[in-house]
mmCIF file of C-alpha atoms and ligand atoms in Angstrom:
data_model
loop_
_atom_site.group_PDB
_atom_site.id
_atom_site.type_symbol
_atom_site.label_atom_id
_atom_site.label_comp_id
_atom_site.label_asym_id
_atom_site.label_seq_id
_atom_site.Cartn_x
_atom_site.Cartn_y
_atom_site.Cartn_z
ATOM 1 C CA UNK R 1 -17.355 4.430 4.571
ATOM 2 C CA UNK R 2 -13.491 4.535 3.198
ATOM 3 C CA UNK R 3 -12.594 6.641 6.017
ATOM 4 C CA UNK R 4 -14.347 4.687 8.512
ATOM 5 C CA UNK R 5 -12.305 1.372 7.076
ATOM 6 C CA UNK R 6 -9.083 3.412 7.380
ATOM 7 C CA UNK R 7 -10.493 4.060 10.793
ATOM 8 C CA UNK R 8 -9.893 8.070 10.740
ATOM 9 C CA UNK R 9 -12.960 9.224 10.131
ATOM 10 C CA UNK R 10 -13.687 11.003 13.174
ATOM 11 C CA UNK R 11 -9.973 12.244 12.974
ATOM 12 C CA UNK R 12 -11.085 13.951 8.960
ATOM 13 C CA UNK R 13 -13.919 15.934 10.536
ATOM 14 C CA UNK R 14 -11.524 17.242 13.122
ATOM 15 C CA UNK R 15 -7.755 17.624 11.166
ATOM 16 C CA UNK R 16 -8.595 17.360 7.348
ATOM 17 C CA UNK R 17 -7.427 20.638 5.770
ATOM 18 C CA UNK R 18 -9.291 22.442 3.205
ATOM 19 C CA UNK R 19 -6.570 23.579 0.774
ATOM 20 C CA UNK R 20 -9.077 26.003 -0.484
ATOM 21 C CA UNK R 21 -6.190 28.930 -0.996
ATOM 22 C CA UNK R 22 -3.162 29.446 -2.534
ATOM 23 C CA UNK R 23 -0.522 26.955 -1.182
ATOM 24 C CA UNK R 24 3.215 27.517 -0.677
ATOM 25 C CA UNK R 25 5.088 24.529 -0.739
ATOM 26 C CA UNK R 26 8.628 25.725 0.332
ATOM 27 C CA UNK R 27 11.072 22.991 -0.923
ATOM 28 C CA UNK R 28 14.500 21.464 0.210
ATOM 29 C CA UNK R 29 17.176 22.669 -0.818
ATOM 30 C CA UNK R 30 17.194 25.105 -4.093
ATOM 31 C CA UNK R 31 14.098 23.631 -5.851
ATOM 32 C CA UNK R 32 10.317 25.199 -4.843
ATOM 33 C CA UNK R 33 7.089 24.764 -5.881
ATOM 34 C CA UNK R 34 4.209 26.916 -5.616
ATOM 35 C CA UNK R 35 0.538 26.087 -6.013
ATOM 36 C CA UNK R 36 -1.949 29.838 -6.766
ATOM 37 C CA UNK R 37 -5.480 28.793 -7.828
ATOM 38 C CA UNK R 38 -5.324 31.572 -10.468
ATOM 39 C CA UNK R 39 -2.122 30.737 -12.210
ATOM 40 C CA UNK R 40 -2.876 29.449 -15.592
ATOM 41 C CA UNK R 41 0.744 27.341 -16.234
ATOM 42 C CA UNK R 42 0.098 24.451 -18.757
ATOM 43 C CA UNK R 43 0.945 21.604 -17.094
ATOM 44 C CA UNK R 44 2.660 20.360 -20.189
ATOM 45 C CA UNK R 45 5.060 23.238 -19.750
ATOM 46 C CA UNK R 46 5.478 22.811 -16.114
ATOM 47 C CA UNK R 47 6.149 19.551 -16.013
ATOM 48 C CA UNK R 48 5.665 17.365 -18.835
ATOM 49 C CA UNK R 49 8.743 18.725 -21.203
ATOM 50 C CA UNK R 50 11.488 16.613 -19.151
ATOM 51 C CA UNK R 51 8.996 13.507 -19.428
ATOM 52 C CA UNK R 52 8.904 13.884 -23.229
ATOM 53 C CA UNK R 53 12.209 15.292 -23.922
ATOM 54 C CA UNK R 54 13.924 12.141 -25.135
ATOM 55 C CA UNK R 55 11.383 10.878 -27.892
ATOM 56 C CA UNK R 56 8.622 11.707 -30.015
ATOM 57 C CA UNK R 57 5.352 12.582 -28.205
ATOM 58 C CA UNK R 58 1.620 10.856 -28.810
ATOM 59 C CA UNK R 59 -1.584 11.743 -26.353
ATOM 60 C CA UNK R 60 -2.332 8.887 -23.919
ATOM 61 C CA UNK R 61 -5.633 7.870 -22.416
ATOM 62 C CA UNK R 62 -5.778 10.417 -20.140
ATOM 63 C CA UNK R 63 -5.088 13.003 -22.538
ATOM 64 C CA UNK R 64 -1.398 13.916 -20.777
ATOM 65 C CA UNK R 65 1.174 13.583 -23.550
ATOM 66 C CA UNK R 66 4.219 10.829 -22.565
ATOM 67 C CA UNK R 67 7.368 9.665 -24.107
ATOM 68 C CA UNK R 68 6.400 6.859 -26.984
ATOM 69 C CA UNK R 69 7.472 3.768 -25.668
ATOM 70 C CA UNK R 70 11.033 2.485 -28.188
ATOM 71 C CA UNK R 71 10.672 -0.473 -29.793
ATOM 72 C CA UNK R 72 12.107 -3.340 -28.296
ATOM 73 C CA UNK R 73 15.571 -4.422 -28.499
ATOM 74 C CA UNK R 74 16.973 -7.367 -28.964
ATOM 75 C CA UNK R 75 16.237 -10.127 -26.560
ATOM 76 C CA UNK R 76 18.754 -8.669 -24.042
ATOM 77 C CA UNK R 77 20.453 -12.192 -21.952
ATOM 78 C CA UNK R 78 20.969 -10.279 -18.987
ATOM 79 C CA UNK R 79 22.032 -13.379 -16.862
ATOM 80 C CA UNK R 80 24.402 -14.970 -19.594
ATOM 81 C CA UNK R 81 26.112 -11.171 -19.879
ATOM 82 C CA UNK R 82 26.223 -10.979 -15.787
ATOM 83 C CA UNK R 83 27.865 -14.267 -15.948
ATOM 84 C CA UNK R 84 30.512 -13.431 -18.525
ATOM 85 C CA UNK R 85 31.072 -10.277 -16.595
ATOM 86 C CA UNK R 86 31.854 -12.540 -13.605
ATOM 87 C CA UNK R 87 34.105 -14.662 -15.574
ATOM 88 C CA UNK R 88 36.068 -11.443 -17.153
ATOM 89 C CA UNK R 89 36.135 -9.962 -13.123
ATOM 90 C CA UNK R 90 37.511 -13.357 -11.858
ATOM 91 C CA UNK R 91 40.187 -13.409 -14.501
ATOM 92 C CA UNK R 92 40.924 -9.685 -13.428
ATOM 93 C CA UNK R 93 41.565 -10.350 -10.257
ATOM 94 C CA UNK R 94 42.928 -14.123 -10.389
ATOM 95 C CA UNK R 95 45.989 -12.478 -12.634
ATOM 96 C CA UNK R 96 46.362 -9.789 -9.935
ATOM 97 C CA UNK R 97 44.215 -7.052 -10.935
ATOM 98 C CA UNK R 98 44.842 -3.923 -8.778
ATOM 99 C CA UNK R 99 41.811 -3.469 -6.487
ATOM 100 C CA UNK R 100 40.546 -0.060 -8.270
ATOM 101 C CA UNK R 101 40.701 -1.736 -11.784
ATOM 102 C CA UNK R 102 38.275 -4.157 -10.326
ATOM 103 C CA UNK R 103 35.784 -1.628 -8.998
ATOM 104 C CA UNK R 104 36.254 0.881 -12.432
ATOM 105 C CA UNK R 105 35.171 -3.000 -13.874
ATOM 106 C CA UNK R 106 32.518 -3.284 -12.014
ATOM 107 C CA UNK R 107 31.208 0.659 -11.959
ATOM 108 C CA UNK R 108 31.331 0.389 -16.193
ATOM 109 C CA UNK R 109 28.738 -2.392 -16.046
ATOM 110 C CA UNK R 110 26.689 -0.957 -13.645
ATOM 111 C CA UNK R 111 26.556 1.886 -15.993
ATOM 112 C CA UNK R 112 26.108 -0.382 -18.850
ATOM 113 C CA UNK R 113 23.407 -2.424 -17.480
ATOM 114 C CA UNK R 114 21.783 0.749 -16.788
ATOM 115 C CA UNK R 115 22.048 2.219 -20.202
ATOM 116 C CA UNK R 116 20.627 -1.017 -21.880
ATOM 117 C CA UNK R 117 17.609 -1.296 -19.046
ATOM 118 C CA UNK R 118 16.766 2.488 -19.785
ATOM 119 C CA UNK R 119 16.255 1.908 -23.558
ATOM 120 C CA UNK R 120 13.601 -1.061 -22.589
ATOM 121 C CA UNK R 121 9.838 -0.724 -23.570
ATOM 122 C CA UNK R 122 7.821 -3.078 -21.394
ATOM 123 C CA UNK R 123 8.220 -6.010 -22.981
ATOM 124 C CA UNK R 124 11.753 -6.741 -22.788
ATOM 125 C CA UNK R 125 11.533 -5.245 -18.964
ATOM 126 C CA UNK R 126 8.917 -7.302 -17.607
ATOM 127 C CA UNK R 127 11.326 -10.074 -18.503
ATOM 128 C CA UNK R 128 14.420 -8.572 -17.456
ATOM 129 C CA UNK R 129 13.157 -8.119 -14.353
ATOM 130 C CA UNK R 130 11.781 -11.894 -14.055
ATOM 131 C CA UNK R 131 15.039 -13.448 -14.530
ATOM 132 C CA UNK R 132 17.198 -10.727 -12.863
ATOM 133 C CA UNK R 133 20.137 -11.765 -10.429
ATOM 134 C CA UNK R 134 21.793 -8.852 -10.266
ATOM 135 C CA UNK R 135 21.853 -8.712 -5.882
ATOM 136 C CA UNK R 136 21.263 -11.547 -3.674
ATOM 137 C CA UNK R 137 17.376 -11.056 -2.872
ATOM 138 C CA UNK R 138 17.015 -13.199 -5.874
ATOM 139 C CA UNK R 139 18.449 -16.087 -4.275
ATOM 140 C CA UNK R 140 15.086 -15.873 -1.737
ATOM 141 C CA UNK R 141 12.447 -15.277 -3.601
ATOM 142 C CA UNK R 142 9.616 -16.942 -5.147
ATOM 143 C CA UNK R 143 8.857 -14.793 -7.725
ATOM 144 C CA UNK R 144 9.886 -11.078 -8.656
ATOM 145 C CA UNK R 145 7.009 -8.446 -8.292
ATOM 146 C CA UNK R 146 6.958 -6.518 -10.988
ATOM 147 C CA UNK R 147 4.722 -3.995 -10.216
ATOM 148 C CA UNK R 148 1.164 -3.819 -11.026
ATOM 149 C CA UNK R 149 -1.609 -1.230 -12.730
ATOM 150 C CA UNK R 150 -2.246 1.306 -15.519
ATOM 151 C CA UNK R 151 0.840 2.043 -17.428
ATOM 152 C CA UNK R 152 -0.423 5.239 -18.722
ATOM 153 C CA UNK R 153 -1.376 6.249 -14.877
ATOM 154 C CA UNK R 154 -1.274 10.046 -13.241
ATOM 155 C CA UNK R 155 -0.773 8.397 -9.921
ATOM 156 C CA UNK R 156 2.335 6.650 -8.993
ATOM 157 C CA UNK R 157 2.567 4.636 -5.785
ATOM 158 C CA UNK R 158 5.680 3.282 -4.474
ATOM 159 C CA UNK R 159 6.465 1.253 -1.633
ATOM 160 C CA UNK R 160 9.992 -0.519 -0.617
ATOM 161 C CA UNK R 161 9.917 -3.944 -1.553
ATOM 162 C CA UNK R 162 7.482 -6.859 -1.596
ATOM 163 C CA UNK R 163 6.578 -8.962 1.853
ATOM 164 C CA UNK R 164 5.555 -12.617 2.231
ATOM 165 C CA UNK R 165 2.478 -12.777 0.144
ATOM 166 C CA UNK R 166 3.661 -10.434 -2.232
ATOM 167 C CA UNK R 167 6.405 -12.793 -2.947
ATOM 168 C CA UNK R 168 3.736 -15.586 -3.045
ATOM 169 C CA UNK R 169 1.446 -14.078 -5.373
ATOM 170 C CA UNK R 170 3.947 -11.996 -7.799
ATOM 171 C CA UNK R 171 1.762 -8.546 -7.078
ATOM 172 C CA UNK R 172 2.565 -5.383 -5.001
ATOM 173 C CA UNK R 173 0.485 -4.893 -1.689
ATOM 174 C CA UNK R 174 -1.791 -7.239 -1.158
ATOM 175 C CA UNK R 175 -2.416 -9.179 1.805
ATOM 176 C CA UNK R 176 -3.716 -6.698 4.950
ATOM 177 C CA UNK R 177 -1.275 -3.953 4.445
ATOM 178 C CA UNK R 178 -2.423 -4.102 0.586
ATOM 179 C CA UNK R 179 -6.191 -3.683 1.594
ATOM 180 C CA UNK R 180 -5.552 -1.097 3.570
ATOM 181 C CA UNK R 181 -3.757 0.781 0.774
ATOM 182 C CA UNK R 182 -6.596 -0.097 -1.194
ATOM 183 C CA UNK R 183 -8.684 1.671 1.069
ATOM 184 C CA UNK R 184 -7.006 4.782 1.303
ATOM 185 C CA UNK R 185 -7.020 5.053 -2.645
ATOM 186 C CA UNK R 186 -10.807 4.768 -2.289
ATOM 187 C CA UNK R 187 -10.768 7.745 0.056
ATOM 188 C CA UNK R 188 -9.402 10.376 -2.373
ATOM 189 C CA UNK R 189 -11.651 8.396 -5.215
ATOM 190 C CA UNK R 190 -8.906 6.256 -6.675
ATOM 191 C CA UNK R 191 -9.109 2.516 -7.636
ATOM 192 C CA UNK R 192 -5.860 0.521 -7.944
ATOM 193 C CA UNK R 193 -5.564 -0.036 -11.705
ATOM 194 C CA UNK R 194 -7.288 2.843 -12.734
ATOM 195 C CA UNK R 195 -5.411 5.865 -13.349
ATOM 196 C CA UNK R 196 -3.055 4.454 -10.611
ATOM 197 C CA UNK R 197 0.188 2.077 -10.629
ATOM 198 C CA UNK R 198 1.536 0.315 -7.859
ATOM 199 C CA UNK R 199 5.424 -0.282 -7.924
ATOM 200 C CA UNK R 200 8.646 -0.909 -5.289
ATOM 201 C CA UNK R 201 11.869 -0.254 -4.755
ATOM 202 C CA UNK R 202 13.106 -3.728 -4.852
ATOM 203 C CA UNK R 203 11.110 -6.863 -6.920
ATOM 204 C CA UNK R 204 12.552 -9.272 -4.998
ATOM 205 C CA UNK R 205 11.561 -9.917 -1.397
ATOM 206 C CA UNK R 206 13.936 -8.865 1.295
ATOM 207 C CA UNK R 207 14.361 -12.114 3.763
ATOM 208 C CA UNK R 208 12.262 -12.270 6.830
ATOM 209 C CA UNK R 209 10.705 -8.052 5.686
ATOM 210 C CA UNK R 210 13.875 -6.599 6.464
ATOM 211 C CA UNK R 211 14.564 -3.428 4.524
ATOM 212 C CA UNK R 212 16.459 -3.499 1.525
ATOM 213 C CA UNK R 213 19.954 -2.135 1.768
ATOM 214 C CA UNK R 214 21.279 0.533 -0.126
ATOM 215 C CA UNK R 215 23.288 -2.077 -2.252
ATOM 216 C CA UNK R 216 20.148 -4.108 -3.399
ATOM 217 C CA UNK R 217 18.438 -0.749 -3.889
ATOM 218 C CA UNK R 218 20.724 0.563 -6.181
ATOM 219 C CA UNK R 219 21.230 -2.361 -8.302
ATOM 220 C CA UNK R 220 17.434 -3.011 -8.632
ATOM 221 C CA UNK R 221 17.334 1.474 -9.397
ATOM 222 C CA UNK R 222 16.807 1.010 -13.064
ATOM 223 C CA UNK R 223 14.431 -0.850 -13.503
ATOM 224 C CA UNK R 224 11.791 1.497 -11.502
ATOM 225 C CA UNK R 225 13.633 4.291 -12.867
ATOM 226 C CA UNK R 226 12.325 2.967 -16.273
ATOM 227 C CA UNK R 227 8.991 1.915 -15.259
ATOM 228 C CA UNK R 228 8.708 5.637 -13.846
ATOM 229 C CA UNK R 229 9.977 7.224 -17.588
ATOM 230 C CA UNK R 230 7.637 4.559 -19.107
ATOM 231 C CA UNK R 231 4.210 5.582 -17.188
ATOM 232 C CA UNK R 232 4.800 9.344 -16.612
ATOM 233 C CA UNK R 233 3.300 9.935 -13.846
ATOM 234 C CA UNK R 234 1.705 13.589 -13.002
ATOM 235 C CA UNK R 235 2.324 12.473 -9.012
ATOM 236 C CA UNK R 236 4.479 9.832 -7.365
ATOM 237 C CA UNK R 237 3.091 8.924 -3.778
ATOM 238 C CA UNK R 238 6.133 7.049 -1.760
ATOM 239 C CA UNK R 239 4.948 5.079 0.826
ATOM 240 C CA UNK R 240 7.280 5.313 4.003
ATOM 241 C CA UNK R 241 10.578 6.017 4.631
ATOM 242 C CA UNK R 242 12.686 3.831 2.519
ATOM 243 C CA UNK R 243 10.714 4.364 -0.898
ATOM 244 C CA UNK R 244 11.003 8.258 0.345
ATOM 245 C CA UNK R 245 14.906 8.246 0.721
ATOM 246 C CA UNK R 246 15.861 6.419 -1.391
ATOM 247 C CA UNK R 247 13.410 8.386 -4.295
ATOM 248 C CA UNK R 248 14.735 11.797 -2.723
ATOM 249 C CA UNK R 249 18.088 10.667 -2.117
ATOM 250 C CA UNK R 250 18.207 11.633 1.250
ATOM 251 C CA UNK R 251 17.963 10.368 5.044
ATOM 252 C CA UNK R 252 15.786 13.045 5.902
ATOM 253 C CA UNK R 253 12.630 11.988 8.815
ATOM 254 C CA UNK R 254 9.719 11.209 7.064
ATOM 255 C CA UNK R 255 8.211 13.631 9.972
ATOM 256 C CA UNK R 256 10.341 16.191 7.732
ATOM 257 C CA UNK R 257 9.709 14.976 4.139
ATOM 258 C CA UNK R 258 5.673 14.952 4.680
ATOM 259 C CA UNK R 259 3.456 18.166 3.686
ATOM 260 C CA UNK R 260 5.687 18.972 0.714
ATOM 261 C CA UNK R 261 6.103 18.809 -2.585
ATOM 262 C CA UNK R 262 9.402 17.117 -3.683
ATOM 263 C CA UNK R 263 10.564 16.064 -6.900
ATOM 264 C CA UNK R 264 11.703 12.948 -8.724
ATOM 265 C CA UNK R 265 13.567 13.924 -11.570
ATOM 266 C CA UNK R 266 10.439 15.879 -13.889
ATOM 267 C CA UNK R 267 7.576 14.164 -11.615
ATOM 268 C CA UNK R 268 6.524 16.203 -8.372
ATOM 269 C CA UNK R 269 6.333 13.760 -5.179
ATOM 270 C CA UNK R 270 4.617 13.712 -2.144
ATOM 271 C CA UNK R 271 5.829 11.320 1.149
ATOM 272 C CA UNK R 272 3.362 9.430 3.290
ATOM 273 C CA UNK R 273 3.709 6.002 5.705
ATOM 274 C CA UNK R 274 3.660 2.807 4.414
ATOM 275 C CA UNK R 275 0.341 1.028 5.088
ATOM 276 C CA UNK R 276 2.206 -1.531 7.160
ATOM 277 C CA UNK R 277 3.347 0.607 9.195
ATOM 278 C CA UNK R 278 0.208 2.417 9.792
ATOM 279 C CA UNK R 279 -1.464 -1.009 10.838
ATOM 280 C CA UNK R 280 1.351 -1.417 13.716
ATOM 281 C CA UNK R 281 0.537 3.052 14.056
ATOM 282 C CA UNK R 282 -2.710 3.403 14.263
ATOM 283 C CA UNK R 283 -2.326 6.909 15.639
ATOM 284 C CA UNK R 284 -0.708 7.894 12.496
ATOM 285 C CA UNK R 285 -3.318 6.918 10.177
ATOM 286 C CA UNK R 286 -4.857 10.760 10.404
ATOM 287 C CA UNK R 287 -1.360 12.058 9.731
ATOM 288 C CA UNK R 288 -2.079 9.831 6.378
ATOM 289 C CA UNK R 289 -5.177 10.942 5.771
ATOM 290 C CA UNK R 290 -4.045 14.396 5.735
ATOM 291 C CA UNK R 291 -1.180 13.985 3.049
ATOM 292 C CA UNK R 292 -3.586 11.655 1.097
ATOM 293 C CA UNK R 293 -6.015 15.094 0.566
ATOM 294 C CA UNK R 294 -2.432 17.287 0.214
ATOM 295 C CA UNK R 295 -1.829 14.591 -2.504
ATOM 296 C CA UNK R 296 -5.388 15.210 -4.222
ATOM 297 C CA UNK R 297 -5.266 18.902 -3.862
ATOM 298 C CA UNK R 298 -1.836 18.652 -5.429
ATOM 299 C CA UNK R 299 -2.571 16.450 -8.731
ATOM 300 C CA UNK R 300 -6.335 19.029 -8.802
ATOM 301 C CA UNK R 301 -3.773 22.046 -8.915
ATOM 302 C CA UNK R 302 -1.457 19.938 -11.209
ATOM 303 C CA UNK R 303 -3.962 19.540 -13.672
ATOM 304 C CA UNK R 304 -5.327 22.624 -13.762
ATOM 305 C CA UNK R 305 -1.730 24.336 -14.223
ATOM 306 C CA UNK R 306 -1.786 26.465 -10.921
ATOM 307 C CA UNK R 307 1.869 24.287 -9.977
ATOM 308 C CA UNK R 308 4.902 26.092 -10.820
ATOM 309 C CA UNK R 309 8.618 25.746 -9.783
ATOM 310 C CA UNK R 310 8.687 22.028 -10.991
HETATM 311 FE FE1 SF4 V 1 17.353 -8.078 -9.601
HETATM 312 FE FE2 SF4 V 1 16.066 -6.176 -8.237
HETATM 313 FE FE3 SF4 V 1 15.628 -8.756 -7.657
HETATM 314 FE FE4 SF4 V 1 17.966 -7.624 -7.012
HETATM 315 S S1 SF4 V 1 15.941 -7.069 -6.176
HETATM 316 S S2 SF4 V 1 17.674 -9.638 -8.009
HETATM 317 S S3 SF4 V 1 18.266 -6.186 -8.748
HETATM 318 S S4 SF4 V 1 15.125 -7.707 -9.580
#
């Protein structure tokens, strides 16, 4: 029925692979991982050291053990610290700053900003992100979009940025290309808010869906680097090519990113299209299919421990 909605289901009985054997998942660059159905690697020695490395540990609902969330700091006034930033740049460079104090000015408090959004626990982020106008997509939007779904989730989807109703309705993917995201969950068994968390790039909406630039994506970086450290996700799923390179750091094809497994930091990642562009594709959407059932086999042989290389 899911498949049918996705419309590939003719496509699955012809292309789906098994994945019923070992599977070699040669890697970019120096890093590899391997998936054997009979090695017996603990998952929380493969991969979950690096999430819990920086504080003490406590079992989630899923039974995966995860970095405790640090108590909040102090309410953090982002925007009255950006603006006395400004005022301290302005001064800089209205008493005739040289041009490479300016940017070691401005590289310090990107550094800073990052450091205090990093020690953030969801309450103060939610916030921070809400009244953030660190780039100029906030001078568009309606509303931020956060991101949306279980915080304690094994699957991590991200896309890269919101669109028009997204904007509207403060929520990642809905609208069309949101339903059909939702059905492609419910082909590999997945429900959005259960197990699963739904995230972009960028919270603010790029005018008229253009694609973020690399300046708005690296300013808005922290705060999905700390929703990622917050959830701990056993598998991040990015959606197209823009949530893929920028994730991956690279500007790789997504014909060449798809069918491996990559990593993000400690959490193993797999690339797909974005469900927009697979309404606008439809010839694609079996080329989806088939990295949605790489992406299950991948989180079964996760769990189970048969992943190594990570
Ligand atoms: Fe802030 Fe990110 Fe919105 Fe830019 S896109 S204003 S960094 S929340």
């Amino acid at each position: 029925m899911m498949l049918a909605e996705m419309g590939i289901a003719p496509l699955w009985r012809l292309r789906a692979p098994p994945h019923a054997g070992p599977i070699d998942l040669p890697q970019p660059g120096a890093v590899e991982s391997r998936i054997e159905p009979s090695a017996v690697i603990s998952p929380a020695s493969a991969i979950a050291p690096a999430r819990r490395a920086p504080t003490a540990v406590e079992p989630d609902a899923h039974g995966a053990t995860r970095p405790r969330v640090p108590p909040p700091l102090p309410e953090d006034s982002l925007v009255q610290r950006a603006g006395e930033r400004r005022a301290a740049r302005a001064g800089a460079a209205g008493a005739g700053g040289p041009p490479a104090a300016v940017a070691a000015m401005e590289a310090g408090e990107a550094q800073a900003r990052r450091q205090r959004i990093m020690q953030m626990g969801w309450a103060e982020l939610k916030p921070a992100v809400a009244r953030c106008v660190a780039c100029g997509l906030h001078l568009a939007r309606t509303q931020t979009v956060f991101g949306v779904g279980d915080e304690n989730a094994d699957w991590l989807f991200v896309g890269e940025g919101p669109g028009a109703e997204e904007d509207a309705r403060g929520e990642p993917f809905v609208g069309q290309a949101g339903r059909l995201l939702d059905s492609m969950l419910a082909a590999i068994e997945l429900r959005r808010g259960e197990n699963v968390y739904i995230a972009n790039v960028v919270k603010c909406r790029p005018p008229n869906n253009r694609n973020p630039d690399s300046g708005e994506m690296s300013c808005c970086e922290p705060y999905l680097a700390r929703q990622i450290e917050l959830i701990g996700p056993r598998l991040i799923i990015a959606l197209g090519r823009v949530a893929a390179n920028h994730l991956l750091q690279t500007d790789a094809s997504i014909a060449s990113l798809r069918g491996r497994v990559h990593q993000y930091r400690s959490a193993p990642l797999i690339v797909t299209y974005h469900p927009a562009y697979l309404l606008r594709s439809l010839q694609e959407k079996g080329k989806a299919w088939v990295d949605l059932c790489f992406a299950r086999s991948t989180m079964d042989a996760l769990r189970e421990g048969r992943v190594t290389g990570l």
